[in-house]
PDB file of C-alpha atoms and ligand atoms in Angstrom:
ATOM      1  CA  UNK A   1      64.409 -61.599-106.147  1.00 96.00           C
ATOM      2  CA  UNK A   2      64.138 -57.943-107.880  1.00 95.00           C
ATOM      3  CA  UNK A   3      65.448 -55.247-106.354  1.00 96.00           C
ATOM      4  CA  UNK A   4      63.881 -51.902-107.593  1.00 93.00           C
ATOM      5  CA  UNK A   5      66.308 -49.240-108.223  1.00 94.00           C
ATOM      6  CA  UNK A   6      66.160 -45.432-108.566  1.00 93.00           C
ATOM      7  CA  UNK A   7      62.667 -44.435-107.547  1.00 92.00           C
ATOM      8  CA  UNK A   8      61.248 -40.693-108.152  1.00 95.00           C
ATOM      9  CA  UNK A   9      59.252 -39.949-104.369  1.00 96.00           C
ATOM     10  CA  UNK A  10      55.767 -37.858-105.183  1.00 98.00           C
ATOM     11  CA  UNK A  11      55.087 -36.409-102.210  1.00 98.00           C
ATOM     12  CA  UNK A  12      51.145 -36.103-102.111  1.00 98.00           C
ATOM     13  CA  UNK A  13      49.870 -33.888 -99.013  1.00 97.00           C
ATOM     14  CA  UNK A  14      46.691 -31.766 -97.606  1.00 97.00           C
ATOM     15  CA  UNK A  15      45.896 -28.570 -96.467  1.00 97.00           C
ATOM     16  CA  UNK A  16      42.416 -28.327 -95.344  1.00 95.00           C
ATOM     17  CA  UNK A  17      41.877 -25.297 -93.961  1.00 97.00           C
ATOM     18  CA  UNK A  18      38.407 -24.355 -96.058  1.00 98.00           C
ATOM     19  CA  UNK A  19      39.203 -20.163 -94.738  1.00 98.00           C
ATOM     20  CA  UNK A  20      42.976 -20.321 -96.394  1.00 98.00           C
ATOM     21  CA  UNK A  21      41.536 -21.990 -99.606  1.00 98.00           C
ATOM     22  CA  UNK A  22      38.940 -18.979 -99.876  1.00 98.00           C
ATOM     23  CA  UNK A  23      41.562 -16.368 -98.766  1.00 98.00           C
ATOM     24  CA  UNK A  24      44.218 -17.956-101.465  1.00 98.00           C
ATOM     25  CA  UNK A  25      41.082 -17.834-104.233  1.00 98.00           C
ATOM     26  CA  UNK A  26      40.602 -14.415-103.693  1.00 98.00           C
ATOM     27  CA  UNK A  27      44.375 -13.276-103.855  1.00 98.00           C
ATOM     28  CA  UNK A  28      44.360 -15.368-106.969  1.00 98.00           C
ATOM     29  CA  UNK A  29      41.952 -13.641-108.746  1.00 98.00           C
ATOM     30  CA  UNK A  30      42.665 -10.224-107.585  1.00 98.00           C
ATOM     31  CA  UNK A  31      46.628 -10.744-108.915  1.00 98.00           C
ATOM     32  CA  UNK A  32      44.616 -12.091-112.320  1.00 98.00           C
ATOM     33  CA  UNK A  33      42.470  -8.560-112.403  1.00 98.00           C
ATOM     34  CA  UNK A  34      45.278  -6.072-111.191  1.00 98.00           C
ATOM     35  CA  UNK A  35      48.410  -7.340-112.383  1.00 98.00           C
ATOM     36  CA  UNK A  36      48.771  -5.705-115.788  1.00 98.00           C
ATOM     37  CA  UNK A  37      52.357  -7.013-116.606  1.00 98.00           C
ATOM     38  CA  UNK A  38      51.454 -10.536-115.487  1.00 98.00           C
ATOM     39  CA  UNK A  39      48.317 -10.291-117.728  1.00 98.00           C
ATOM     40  CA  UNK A  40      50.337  -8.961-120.838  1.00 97.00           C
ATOM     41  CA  UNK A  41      52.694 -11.814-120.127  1.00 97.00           C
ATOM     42  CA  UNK A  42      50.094 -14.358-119.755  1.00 97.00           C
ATOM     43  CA  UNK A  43      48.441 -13.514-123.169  1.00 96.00           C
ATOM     44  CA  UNK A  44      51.604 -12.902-125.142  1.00 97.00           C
ATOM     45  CA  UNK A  45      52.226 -16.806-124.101  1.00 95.00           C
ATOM     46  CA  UNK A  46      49.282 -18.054-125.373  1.00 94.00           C
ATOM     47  CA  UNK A  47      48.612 -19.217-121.568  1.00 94.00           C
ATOM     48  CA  UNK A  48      44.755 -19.222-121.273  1.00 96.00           C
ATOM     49  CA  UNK A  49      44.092 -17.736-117.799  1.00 97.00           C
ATOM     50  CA  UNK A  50      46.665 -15.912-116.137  1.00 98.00           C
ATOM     51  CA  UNK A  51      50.127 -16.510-114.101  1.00 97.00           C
ATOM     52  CA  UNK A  52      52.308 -14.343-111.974  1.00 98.00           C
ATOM     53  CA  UNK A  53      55.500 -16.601-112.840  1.00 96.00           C
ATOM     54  CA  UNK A  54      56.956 -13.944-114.762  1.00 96.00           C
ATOM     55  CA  UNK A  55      55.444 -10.896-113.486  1.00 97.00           C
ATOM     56  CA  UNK A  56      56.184 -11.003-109.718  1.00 97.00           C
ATOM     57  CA  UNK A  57      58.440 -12.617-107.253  1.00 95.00           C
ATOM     58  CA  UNK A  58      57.634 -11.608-103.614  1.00 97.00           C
ATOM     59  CA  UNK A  59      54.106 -12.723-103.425  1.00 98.00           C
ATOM     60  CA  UNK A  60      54.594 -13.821 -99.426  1.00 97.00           C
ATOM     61  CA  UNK A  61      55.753 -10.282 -98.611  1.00 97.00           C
ATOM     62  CA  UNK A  62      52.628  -8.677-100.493  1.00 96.00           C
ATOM     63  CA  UNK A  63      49.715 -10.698 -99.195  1.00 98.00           C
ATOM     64  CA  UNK A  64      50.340 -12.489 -95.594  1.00 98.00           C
ATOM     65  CA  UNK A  65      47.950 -14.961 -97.035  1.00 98.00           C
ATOM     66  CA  UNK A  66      51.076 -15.996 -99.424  1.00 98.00           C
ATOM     67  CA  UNK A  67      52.858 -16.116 -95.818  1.00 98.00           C
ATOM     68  CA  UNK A  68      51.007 -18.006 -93.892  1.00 98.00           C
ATOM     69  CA  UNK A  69      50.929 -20.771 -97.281  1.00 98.00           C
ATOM     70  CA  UNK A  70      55.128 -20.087 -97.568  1.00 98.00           C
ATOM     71  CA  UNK A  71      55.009 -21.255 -94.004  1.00 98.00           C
ATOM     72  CA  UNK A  72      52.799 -24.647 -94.238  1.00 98.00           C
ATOM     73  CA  UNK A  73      54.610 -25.658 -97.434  1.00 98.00           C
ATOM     74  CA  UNK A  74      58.023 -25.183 -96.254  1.00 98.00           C
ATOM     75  CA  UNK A  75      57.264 -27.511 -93.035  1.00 98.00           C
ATOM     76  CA  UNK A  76      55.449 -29.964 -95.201  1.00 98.00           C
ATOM     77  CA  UNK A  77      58.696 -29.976 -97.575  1.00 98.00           C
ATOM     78  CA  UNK A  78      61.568 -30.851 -94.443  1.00 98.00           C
ATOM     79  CA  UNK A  79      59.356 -33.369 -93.597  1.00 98.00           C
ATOM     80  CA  UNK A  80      59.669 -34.760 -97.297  1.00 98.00           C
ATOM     81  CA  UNK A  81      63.218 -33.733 -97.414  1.00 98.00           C
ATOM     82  CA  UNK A  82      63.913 -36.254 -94.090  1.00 98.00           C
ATOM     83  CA  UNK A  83      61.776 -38.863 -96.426  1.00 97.00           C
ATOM     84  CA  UNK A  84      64.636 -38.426 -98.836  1.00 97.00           C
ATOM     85  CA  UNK A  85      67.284 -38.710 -96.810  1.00 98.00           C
ATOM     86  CA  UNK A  86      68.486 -35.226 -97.358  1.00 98.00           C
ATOM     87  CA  UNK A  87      70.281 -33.026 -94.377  1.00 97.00           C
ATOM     88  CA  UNK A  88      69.145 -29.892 -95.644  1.00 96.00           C
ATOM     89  CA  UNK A  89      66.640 -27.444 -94.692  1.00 96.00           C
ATOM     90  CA  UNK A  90      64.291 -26.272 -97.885  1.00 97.00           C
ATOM     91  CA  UNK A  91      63.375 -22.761 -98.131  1.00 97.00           C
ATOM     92  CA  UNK A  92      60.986 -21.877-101.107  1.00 97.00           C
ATOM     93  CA  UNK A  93      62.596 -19.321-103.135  1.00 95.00           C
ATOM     94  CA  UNK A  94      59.789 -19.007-105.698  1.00 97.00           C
ATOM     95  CA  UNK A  95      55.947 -19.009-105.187  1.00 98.00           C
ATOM     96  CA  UNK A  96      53.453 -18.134-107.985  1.00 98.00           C
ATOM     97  CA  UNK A  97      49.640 -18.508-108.872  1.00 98.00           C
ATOM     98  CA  UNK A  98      47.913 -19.957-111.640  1.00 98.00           C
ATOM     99  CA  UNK A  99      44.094 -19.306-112.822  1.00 98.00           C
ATOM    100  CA  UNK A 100      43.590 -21.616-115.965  1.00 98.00           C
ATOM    101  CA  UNK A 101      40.222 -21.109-117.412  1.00 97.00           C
ATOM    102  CA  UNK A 102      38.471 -23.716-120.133  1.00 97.00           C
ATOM    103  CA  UNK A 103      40.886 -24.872-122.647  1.00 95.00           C
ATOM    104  CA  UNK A 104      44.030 -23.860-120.660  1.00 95.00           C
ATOM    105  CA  UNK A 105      47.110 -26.582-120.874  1.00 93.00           C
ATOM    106  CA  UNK A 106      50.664 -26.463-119.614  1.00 94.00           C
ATOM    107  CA  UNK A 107      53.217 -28.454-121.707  1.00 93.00           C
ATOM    108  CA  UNK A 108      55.678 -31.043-120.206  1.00 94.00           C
ATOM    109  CA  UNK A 109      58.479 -28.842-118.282  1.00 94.00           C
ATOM    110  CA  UNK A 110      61.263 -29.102-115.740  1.00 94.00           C
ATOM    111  CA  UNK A 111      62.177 -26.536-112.985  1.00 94.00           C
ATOM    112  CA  UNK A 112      65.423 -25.739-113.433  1.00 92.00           C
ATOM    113  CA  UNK A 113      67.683 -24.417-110.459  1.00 94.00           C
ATOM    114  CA  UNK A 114      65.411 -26.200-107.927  1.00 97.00           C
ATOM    115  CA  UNK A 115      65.877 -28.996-105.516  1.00 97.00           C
ATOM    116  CA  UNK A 116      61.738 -29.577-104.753  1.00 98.00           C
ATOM    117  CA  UNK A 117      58.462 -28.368-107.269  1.00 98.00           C
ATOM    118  CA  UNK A 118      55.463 -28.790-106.227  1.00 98.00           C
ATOM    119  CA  UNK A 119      51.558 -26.945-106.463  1.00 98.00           C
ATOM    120  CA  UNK A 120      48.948 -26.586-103.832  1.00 98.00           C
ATOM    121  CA  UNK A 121      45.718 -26.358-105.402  1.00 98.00           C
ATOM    122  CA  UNK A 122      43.137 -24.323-104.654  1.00 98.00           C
ATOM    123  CA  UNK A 123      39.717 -24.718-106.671  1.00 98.00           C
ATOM    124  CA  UNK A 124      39.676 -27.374-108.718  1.00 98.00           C
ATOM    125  CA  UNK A 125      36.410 -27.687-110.817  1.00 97.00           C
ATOM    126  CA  UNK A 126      34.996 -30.705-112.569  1.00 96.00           C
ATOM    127  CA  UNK A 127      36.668 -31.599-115.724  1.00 95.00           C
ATOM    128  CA  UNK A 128      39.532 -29.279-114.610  1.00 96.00           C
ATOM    129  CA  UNK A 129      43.200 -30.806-116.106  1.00 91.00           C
ATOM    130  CA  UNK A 130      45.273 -33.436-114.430  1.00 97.00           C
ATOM    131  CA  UNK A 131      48.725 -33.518-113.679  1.00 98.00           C
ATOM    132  CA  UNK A 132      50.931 -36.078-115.536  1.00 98.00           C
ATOM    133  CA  UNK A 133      54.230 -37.198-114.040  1.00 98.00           C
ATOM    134  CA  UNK A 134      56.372 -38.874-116.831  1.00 97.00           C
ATOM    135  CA  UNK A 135      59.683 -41.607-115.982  1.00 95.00           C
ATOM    136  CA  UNK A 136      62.352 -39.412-115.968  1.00 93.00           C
ATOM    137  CA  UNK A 137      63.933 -42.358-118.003  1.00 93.00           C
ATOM    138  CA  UNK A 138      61.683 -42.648-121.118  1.00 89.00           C
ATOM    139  CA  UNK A 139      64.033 -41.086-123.543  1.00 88.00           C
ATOM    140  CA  UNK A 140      66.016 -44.033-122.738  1.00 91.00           C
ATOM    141  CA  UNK A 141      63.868 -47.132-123.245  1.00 87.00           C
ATOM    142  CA  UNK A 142      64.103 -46.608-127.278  1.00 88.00           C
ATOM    143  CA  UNK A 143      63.113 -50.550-127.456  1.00 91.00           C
ATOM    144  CA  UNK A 144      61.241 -50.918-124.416  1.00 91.00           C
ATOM    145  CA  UNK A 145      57.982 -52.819-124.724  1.00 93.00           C
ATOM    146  CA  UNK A 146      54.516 -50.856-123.791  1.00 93.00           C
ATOM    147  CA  UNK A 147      54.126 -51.797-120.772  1.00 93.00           C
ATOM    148  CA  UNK A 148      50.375 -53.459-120.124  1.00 94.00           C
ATOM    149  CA  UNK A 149      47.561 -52.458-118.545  1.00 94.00           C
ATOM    150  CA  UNK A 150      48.281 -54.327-115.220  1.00 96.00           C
ATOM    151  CA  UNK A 151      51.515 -52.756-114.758  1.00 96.00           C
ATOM    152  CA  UNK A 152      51.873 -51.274-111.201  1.00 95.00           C
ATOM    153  CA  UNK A 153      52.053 -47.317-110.569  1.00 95.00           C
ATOM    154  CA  UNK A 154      56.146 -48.026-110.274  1.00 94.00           C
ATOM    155  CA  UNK A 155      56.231 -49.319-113.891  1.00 94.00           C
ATOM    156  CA  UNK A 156      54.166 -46.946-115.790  1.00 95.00           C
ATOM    157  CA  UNK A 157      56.039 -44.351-118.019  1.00 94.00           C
ATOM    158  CA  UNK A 158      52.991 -41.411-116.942  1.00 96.00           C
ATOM    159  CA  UNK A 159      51.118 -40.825-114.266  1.00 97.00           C
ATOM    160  CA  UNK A 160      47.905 -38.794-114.181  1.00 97.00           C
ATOM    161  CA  UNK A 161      47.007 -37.032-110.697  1.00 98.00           C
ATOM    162  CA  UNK A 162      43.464 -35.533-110.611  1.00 97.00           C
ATOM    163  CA  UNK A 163      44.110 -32.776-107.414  1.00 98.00           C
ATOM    164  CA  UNK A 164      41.458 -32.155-105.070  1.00 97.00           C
ATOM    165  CA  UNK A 165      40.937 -28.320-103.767  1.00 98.00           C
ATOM    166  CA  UNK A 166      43.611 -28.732-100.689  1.00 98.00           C
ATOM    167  CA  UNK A 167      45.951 -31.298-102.381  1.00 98.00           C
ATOM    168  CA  UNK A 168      49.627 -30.617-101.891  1.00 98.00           C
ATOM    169  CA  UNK A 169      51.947 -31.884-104.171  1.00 98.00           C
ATOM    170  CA  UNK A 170      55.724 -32.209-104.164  1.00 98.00           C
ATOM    171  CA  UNK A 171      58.589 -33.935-105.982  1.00 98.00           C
ATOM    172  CA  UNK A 172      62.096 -33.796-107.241  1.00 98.00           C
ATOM    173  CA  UNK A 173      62.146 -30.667-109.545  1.00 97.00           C
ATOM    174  CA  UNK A 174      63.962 -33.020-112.301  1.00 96.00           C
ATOM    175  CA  UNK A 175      60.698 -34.689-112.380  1.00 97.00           C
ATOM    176  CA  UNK A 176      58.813 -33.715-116.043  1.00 97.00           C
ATOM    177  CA  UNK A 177      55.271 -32.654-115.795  1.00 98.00           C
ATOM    178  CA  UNK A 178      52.257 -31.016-117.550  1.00 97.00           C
ATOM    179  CA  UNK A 179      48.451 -29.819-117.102  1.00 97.00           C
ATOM    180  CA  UNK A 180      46.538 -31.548-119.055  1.00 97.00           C
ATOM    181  CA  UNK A 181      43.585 -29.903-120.996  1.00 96.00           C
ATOM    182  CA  UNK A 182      40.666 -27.790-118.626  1.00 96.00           C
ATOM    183  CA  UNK A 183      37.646 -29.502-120.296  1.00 96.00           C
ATOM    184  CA  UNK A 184      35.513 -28.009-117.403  1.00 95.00           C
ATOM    185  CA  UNK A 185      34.058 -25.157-116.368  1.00 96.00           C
ATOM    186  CA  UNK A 186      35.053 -22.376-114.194  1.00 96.00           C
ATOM    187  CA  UNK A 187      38.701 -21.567-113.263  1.00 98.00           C
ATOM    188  CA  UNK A 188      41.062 -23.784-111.888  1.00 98.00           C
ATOM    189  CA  UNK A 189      43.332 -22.217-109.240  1.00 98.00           C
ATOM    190  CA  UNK A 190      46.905 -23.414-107.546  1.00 98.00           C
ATOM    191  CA  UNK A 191      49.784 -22.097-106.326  1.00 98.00           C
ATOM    192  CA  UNK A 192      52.823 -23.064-107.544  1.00 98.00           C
ATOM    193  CA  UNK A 193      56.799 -23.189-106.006  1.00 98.00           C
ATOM    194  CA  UNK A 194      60.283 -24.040-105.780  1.00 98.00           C
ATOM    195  CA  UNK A 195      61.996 -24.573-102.989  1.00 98.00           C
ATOM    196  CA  UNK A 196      66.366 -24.201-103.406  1.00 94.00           C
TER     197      UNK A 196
HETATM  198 NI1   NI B 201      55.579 -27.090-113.318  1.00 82.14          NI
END
């Protein structure tokens, strides 16, 4: 027999609640208008769109809409957390928005300081960028063969995860990820966290 060793749990959730998804879209693009320092930021990184990642940090307490999401994701996370046989409690101690418009990418990253990542997405039009997951391990399989086409989801080095508008996503922050390229239309919106 194999035995198969080590896994990396995705956690892959829904909201749908059609009112919060139009209530988040708005706050989203009202942050991407009126937030000057998160705009500055935003275009000084080359990020096409606009983030609040580096421009605020108490989103829930500005816009109960924020809340009310802190709330949901933090429930959705213990139940993950009991999934991974953890005894803690997670409390999201970072929460920020996203609007990527055509052409916008996000290279492969870690969160750092985290326990749990994860993004709730919010409008997500066609053509809008995946999410790839990559083994945490690849760096070292120097010799390892390609693996085929037929190889299951638990052997393949990436994974691509097209969201839906109300998809919740979670994982291990140590997990490596990126957006792939918006070859849409439109803006794609999420909210992003960490939980400590
Ligand atoms: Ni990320």
């Amino acid at each position: 027999m194999t035995r198969l060793l080590f896994a990396s749990p995705l956690h892959e959730g829904r909201i749908d609640d059609p009112d919060l998804l139009d209530e988040l879209a708005y706050s989203i693009r009202t942050l991407a208008e009126d937030d000057n320092a998160g705009r500055r930021w935003s275009s000084e990184k080359g990020y096409k769109g606009y983030t609040s990642y580096a421009s605020l940090d108490d989103l829930p307490m500005r816009d109960p809409v924020f809340a009310d999401l802190k709330k949901l994701l933090e429930k959705e996370a213990r139940g993950f957390a009991k999934e991974l046989a953890w005894d803690v409690r997670p409390k999201i101690d970072s929460l920020w928005v996203n609007l990527m418009k055509p052409g916008a990418v996000h290279s492969a990253h870690i969160h750092p300081h985290s326990i749990l990542s994860g993004t709730f997405y919010v409008e997500i039009p066609d053509g809008a960028g995946a999410i790839r997951f990559e083994d945490p391990r690849l760096a070292m399989m120097m010799a390892a063969p390609i693996r085929n086409e037929h190889a299951p989801e638990h052997l393949r080095p990436f994974i691509d995860i097209a969201p839906e508008p109300g998809t919740l996503l979670l994982w291990e922050s140590f997990l490596r990820h990126e957006v792939l390229p918006h070859r849409g239309k439109g803006e794609r919106l999420s909210v992003s966290f960490n939980f400590a």
